[in-house]
Short mmCIF file of N, CA, C and O in Angstrom, two decimals:
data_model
loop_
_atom_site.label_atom_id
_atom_site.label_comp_id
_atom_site.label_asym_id
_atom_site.label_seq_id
_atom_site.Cartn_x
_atom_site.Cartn_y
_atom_site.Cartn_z
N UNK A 1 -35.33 65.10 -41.00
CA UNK A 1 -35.54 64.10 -39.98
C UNK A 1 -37.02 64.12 -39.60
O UNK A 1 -37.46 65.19 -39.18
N UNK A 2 -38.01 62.86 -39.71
CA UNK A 2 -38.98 62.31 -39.04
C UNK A 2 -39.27 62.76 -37.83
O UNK A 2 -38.37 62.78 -36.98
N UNK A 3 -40.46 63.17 -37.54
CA UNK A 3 -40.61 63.45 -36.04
C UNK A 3 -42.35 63.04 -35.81
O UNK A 3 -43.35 63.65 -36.17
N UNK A 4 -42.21 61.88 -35.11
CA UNK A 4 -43.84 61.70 -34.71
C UNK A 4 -43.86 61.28 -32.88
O UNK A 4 -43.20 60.37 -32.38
N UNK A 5 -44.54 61.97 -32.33
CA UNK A 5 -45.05 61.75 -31.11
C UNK A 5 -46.35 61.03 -30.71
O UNK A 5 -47.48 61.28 -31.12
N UNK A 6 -46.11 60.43 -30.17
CA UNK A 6 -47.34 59.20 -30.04
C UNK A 6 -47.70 59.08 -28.76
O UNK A 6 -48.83 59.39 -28.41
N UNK A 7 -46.77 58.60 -27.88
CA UNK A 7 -47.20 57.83 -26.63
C UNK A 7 -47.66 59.23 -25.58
O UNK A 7 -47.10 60.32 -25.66
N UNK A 8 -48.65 58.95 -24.70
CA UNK A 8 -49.42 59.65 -23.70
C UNK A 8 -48.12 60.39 -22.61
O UNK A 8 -47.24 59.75 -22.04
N UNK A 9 -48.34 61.83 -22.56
CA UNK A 9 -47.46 62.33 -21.37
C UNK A 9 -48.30 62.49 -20.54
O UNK A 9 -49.45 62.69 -20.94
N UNK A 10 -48.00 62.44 -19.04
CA UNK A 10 -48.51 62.64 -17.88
C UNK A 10 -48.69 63.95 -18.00
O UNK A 10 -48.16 64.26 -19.07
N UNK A 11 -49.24 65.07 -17.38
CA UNK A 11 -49.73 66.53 -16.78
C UNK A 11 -49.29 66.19 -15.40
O UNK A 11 -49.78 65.66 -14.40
N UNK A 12 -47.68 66.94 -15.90
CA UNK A 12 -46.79 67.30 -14.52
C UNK A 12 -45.98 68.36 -14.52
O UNK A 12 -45.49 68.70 -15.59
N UNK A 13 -45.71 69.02 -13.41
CA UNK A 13 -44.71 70.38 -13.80
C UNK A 13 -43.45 70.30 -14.51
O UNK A 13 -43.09 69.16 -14.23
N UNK A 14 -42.85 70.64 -15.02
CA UNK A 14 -41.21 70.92 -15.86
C UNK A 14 -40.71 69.92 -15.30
O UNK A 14 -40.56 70.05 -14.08
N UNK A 15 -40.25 68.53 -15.95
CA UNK A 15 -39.58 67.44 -15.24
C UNK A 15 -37.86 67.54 -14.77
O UNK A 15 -37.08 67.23 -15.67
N UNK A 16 -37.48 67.79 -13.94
CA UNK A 16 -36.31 67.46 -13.33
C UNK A 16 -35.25 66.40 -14.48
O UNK A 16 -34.08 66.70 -14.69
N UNK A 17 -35.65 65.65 -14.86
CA UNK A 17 -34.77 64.84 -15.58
C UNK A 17 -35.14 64.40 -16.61
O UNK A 17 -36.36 64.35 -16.73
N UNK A 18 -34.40 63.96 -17.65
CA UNK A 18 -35.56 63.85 -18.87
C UNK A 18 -34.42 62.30 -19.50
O UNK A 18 -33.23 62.27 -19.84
N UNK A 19 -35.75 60.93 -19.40
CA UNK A 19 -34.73 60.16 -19.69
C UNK A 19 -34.64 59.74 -21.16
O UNK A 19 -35.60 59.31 -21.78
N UNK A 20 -33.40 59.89 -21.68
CA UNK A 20 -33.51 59.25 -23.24
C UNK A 20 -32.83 57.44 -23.60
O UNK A 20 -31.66 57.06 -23.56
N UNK A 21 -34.22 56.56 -23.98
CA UNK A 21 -34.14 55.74 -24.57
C UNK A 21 -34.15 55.52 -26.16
O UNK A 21 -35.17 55.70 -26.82
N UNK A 22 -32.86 55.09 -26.74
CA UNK A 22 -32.84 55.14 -27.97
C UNK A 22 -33.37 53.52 -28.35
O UNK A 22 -33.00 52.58 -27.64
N UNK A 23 -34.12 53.34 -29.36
CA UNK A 23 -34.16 51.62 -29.45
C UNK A 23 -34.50 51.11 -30.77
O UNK A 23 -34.79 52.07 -31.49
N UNK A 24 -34.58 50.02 -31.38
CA UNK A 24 -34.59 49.99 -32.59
C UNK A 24 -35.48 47.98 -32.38
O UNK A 24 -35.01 46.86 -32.16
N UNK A 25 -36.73 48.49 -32.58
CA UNK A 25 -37.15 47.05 -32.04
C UNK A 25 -37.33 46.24 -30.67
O UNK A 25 -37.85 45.14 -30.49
N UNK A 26 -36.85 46.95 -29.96
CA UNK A 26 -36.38 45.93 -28.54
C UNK A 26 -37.69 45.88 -27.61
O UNK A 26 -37.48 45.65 -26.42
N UNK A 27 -39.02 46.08 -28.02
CA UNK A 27 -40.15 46.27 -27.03
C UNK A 27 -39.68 45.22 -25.69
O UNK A 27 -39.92 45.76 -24.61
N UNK A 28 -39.21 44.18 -25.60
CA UNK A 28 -38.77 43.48 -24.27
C UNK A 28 -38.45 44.07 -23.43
O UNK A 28 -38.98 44.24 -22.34
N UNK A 29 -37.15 44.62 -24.01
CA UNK A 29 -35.90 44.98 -23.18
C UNK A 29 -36.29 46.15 -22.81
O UNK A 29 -36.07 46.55 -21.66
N UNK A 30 -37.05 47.04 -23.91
CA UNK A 30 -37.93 48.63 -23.35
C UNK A 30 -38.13 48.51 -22.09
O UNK A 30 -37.55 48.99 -21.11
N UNK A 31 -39.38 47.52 -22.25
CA UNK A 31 -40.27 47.37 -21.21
C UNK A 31 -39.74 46.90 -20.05
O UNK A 31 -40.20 47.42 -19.03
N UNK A 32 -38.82 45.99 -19.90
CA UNK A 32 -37.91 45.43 -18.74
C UNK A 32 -37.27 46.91 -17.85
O UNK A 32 -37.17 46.91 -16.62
N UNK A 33 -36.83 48.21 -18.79
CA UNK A 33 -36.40 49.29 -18.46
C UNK A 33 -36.98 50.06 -17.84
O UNK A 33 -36.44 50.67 -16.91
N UNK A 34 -38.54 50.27 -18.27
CA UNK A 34 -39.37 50.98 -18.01
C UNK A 34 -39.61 50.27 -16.38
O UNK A 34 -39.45 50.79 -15.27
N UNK A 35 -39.98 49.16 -16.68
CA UNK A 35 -40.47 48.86 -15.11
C UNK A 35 -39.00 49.18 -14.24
O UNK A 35 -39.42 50.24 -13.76
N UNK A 36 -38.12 49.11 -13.89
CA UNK A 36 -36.70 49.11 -13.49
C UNK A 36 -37.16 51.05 -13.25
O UNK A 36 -36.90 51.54 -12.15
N UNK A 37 -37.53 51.54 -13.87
CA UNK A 37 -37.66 53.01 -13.63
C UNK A 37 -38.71 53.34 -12.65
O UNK A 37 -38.57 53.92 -11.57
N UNK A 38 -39.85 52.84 -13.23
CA UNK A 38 -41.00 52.50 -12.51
C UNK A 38 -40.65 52.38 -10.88
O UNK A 38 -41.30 52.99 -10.03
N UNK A 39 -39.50 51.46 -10.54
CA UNK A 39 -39.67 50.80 -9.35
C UNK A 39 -38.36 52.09 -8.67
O UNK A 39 -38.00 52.08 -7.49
N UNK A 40 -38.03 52.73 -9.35
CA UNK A 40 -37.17 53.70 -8.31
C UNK A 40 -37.58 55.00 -7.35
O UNK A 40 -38.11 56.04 -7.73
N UNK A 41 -37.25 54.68 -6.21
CA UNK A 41 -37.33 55.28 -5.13
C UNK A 41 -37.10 57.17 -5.42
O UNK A 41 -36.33 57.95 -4.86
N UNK A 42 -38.01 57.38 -6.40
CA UNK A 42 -37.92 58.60 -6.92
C UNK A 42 -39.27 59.38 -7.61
O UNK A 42 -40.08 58.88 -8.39
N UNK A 43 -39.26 60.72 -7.08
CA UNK A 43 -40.72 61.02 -7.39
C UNK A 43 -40.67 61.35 -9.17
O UNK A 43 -40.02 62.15 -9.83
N UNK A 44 -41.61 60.39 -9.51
CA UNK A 44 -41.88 60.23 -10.96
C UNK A 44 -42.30 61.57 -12.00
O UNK A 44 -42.02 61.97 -13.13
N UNK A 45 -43.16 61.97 -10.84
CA UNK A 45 -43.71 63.06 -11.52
C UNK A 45 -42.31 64.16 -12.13
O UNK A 45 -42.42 64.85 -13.14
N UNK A 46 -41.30 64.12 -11.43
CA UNK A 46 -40.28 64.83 -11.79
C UNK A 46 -39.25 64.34 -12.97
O UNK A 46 -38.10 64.75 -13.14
N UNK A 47 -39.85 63.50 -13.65
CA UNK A 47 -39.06 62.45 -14.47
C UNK A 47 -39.85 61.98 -15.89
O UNK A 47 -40.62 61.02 -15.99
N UNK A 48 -39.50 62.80 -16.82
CA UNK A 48 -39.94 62.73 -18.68
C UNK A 48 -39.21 61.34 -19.02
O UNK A 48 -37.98 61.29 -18.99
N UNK A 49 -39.83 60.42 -19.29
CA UNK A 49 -39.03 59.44 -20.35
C UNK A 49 -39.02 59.25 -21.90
O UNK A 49 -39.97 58.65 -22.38
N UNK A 50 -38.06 59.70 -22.70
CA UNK A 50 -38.51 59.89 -24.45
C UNK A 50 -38.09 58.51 -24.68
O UNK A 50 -37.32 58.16 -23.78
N UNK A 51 -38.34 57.47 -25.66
CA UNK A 51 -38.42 56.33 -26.07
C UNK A 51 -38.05 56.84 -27.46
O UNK A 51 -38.92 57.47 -28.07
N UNK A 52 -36.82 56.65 -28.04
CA UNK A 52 -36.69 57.11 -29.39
C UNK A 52 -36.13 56.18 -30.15
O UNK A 52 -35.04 55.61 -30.06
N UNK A 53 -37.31 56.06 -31.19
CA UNK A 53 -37.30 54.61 -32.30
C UNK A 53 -36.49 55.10 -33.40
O UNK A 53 -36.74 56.25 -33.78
N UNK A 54 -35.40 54.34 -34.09
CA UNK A 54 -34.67 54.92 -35.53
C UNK A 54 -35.82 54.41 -36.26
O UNK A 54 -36.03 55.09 -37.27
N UNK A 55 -36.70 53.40 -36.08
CA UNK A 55 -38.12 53.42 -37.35
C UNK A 55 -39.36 53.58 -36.55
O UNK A 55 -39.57 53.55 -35.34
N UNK A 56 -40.07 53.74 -37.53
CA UNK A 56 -41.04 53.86 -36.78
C UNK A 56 -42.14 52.70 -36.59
O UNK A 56 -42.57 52.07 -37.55
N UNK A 57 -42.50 52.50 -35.37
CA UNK A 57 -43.19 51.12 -35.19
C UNK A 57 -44.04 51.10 -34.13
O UNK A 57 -43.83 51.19 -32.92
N UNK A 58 -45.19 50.93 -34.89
CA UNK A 58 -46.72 51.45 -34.22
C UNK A 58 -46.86 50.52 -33.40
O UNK A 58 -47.44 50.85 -32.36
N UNK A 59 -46.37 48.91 -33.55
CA UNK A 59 -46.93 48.12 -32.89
C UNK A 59 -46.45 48.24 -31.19
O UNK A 59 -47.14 48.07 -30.19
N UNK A 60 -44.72 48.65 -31.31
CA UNK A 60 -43.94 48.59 -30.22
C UNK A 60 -44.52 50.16 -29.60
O UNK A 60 -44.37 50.22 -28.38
N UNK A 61 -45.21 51.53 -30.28
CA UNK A 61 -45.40 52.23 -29.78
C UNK A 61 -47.11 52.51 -28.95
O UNK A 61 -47.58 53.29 -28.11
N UNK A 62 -47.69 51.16 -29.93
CA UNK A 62 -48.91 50.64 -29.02
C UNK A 62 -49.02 49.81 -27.49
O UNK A 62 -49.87 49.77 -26.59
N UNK A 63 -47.85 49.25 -27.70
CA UNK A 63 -47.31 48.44 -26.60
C UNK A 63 -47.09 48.93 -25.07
O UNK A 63 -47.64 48.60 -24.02
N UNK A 64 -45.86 50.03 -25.44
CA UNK A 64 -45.35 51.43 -24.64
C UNK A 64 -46.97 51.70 -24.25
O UNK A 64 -47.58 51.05 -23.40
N UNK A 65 -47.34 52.43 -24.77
CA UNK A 65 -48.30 53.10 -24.70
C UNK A 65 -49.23 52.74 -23.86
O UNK A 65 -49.21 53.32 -22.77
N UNK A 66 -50.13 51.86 -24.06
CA UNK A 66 -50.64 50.80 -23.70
C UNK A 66 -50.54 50.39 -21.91
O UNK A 66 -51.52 50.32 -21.16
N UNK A 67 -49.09 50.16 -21.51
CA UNK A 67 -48.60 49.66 -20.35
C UNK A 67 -48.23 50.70 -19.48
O UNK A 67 -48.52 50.66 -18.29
N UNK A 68 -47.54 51.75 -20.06
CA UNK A 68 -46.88 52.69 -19.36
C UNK A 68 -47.82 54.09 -19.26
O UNK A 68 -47.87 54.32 -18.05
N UNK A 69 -48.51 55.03 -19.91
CA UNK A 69 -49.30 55.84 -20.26
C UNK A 69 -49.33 56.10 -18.73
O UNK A 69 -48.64 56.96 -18.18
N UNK A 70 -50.15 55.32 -18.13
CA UNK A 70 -50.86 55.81 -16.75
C UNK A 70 -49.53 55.76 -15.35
O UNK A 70 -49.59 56.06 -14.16
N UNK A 71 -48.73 55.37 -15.97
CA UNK A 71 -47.37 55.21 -14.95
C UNK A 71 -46.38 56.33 -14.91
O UNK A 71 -45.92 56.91 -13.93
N UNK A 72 -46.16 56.52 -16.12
CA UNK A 72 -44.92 57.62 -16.29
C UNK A 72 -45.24 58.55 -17.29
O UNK A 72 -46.17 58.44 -18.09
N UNK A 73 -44.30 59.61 -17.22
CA UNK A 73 -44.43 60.59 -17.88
C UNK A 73 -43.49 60.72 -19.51
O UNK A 73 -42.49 61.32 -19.92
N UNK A 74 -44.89 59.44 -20.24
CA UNK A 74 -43.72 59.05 -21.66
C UNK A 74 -44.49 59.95 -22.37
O UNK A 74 -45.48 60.64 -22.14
N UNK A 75 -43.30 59.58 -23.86
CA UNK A 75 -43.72 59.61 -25.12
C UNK A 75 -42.38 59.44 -26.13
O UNK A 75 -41.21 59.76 -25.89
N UNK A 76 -42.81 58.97 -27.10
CA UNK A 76 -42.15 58.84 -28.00
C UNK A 76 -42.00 59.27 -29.43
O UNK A 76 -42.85 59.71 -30.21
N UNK A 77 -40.42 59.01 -29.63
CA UNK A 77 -40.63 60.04 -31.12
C UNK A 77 -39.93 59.06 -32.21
O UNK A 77 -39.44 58.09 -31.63
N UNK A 78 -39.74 59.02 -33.53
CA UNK A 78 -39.23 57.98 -34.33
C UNK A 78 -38.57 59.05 -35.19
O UNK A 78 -38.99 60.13 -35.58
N UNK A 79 -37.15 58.30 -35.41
CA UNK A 79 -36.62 59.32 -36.56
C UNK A 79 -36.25 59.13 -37.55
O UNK A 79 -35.78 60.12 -38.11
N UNK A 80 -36.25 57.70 -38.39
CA UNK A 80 -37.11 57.46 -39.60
C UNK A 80 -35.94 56.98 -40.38
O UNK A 80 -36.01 56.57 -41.53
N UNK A 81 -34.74 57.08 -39.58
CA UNK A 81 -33.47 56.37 -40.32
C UNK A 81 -32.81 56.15 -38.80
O UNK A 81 -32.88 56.58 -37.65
N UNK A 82 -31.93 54.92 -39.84
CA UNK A 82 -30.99 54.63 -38.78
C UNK A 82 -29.62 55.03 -37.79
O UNK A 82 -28.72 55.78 -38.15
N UNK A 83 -29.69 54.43 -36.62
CA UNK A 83 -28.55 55.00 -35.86
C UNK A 83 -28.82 55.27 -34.43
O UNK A 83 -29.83 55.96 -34.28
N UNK A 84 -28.28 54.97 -33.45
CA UNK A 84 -28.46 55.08 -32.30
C UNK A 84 -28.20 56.72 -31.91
O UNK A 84 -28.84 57.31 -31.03
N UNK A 85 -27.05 57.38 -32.81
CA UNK A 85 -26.85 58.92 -32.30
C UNK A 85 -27.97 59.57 -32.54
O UNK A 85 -28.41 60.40 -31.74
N UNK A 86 -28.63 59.22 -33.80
CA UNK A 86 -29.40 59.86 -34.27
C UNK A 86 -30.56 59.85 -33.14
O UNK A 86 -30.87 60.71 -32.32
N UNK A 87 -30.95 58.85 -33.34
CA UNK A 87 -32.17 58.80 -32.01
C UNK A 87 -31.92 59.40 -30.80
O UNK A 87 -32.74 60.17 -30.30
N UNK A 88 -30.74 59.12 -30.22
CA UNK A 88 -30.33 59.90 -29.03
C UNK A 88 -30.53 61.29 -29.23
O UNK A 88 -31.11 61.83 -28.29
N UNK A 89 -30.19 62.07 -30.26
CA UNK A 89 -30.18 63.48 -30.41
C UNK A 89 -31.76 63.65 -30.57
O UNK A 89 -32.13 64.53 -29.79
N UNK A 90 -32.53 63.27 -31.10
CA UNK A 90 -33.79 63.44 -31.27
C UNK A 90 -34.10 63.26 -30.41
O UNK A 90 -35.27 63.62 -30.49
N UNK A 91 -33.96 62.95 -29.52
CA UNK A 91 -34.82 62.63 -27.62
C UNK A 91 -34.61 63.56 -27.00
O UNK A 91 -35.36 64.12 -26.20
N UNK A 92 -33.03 63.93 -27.44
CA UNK A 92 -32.50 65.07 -26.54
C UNK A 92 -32.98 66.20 -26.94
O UNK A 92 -32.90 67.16 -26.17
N UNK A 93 -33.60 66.35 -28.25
CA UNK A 93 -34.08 67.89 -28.85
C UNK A 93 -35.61 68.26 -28.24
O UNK A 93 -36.16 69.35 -28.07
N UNK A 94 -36.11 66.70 -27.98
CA UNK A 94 -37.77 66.80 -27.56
C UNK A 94 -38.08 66.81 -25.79
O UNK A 94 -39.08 66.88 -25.08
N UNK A 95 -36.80 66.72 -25.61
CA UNK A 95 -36.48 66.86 -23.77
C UNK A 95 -36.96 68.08 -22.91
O UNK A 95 -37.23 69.18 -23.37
N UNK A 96 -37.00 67.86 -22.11
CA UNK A 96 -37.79 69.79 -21.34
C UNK A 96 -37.05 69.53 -20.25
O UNK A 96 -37.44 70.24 -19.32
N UNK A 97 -35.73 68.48 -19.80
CA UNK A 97 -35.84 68.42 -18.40
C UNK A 97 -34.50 69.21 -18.21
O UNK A 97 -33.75 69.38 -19.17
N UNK A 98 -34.15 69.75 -16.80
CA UNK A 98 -32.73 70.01 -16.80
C UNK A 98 -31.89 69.23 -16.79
O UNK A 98 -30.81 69.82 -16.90
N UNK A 99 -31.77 68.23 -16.74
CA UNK A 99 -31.20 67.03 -16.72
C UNK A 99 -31.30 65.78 -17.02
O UNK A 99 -32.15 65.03 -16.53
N UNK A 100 -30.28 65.40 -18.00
CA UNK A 100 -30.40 64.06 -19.38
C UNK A 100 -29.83 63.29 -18.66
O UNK A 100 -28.87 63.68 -17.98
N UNK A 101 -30.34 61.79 -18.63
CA UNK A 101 -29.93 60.85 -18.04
C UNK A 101 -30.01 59.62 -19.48
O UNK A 101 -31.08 59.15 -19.87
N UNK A 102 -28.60 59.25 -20.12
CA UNK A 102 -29.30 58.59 -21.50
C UNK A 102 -28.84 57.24 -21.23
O UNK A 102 -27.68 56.93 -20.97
N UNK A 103 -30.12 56.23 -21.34
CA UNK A 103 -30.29 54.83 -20.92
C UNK A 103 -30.08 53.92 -22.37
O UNK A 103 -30.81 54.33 -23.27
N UNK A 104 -29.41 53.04 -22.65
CA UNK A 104 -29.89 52.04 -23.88
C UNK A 104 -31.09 51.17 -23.40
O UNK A 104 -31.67 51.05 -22.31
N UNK A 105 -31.22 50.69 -24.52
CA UNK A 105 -33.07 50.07 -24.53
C UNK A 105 -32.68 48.61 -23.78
O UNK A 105 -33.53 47.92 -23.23
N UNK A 106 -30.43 48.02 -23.90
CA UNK A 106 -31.24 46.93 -23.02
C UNK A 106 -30.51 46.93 -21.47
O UNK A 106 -29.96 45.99 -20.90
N UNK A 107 -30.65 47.95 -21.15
CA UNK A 107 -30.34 48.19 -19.44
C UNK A 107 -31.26 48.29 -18.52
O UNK A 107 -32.16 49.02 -18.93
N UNK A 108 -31.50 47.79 -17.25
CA UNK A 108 -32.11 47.30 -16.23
C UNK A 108 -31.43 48.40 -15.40
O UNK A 108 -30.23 48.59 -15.60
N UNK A 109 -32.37 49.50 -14.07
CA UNK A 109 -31.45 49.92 -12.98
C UNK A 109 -31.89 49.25 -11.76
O UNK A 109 -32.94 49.50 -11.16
N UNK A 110 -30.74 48.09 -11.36
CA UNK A 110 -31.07 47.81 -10.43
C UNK A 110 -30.76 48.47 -9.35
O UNK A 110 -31.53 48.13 -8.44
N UNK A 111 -30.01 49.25 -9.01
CA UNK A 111 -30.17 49.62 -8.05
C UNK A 111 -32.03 51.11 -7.69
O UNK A 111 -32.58 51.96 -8.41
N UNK A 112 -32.19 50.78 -6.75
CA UNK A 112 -33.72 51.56 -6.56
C UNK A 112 -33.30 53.23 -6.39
O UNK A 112 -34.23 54.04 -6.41
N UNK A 113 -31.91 53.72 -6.23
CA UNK A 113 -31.66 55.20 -5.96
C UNK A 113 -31.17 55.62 -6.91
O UNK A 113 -30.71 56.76 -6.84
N UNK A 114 -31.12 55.15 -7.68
CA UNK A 114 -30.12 55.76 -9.36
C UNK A 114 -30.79 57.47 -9.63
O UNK A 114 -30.17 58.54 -9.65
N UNK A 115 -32.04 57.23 -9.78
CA UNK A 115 -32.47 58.76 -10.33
C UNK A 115 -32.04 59.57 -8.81
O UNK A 115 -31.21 60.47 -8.86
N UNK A 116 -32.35 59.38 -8.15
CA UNK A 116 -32.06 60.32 -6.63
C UNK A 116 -30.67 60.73 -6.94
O UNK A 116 -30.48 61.82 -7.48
N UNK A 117 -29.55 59.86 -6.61
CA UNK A 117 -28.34 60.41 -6.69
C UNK A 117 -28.04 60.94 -8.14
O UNK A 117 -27.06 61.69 -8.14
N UNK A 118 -28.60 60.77 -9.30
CA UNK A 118 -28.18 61.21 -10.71
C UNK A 118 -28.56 62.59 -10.12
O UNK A 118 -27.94 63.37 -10.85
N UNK A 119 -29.13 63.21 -9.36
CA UNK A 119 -30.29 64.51 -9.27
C UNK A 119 -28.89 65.07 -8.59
O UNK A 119 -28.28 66.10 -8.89
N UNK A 120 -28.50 63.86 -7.37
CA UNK A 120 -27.76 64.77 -6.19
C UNK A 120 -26.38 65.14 -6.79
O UNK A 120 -25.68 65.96 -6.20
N UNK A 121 -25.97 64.55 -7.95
CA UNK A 121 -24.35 64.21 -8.80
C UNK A 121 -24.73 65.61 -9.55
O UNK A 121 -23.79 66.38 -9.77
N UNK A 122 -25.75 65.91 -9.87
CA UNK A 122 -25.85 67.21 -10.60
C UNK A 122 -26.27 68.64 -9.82
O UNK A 122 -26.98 69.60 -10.12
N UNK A 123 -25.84 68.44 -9.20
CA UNK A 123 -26.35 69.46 -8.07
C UNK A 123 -25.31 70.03 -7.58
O UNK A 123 -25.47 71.11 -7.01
N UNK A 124 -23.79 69.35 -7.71
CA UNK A 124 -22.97 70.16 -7.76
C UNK A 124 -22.35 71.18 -8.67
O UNK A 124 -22.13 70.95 -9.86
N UNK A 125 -22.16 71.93 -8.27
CA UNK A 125 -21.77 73.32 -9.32
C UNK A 125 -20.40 73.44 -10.04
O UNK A 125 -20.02 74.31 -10.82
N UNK A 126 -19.82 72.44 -9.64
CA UNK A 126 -18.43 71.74 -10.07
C UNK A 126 -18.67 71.19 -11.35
O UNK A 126 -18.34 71.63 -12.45
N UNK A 127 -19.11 70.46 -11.15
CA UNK A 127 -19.47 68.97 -12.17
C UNK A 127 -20.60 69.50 -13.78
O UNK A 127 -21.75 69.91 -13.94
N UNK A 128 -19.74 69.25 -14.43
CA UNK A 128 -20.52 69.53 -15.64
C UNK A 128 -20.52 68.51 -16.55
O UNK A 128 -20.15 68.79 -17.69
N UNK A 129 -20.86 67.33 -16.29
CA UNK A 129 -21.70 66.29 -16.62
C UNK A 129 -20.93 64.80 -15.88
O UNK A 129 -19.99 64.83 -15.08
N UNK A 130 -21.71 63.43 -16.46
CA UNK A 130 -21.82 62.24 -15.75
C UNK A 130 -21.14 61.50 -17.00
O UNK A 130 -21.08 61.92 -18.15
N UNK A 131 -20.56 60.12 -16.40
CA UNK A 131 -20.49 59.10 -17.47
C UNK A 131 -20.07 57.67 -17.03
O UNK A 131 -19.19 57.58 -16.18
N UNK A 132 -20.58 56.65 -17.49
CA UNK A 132 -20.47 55.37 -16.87
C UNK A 132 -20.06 54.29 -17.89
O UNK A 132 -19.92 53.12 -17.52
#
């Protein structure tokens, strides 16, 4: 399996959550996501986003790059064949956070507290994982 890292990470401590986007082309819908993250009522710095391409595509990872770099704490990895698991697992292998939150490339969070309560849903000692 392919492994290239491209897009700019922020210099922030061990992120709290680590989000995995799997995508295959969708720079729109990325980007529609990214801002939707962007705008949540949640301290960023505590929050890795991996962007994981099944090909690899400089243009969509110039794009990312480009817009988001100075906002969030990205980067991205490509894994060089197809499949959404596949990508998902590759995000999840390049993750540092204690906690995976895994988004598709064409979901929007509208609501502004999603990462807050994903933090507070895992915080119980009960609960050994989420699903929607």
């Amino acid at each position: 399996m392919r492994c290239d890292i491209k897009l700019h990470q922020m210099k922030t401590a061990k992120p709290i959550i680590s989000i995995i986007i799997p995508t295959l082309r969708r720079a729109d819908s990325v980007d529609r996501l990214l801002q939707s993250l962007f705008e949540q009522n949640y301290d960023l710095r505590r929050v890795e986003v991996i962007v994981a391409m099944n090909v690899k595509d400089p243009e969509q990872e110039l794009r990312i790059e480009q817009k988001w770099k100075s906002k969030l704490n990205i980067k991205g990895v490509s894994t060089g064949v197809m499949g959404v698991n596949k990508a998902r697992n590759l995000g999840m292998e390049h993750a540092s956070g204690e906690i995976f939150l895994l988004l598709d490339d064409d979901m929007e969070l509208l609501q502004k507290d999603i990462l807050q309560k994903h933090e507070e849903y895992h915080s119980d000692a009960e609960l050994m994982g989420l699903g929607g």
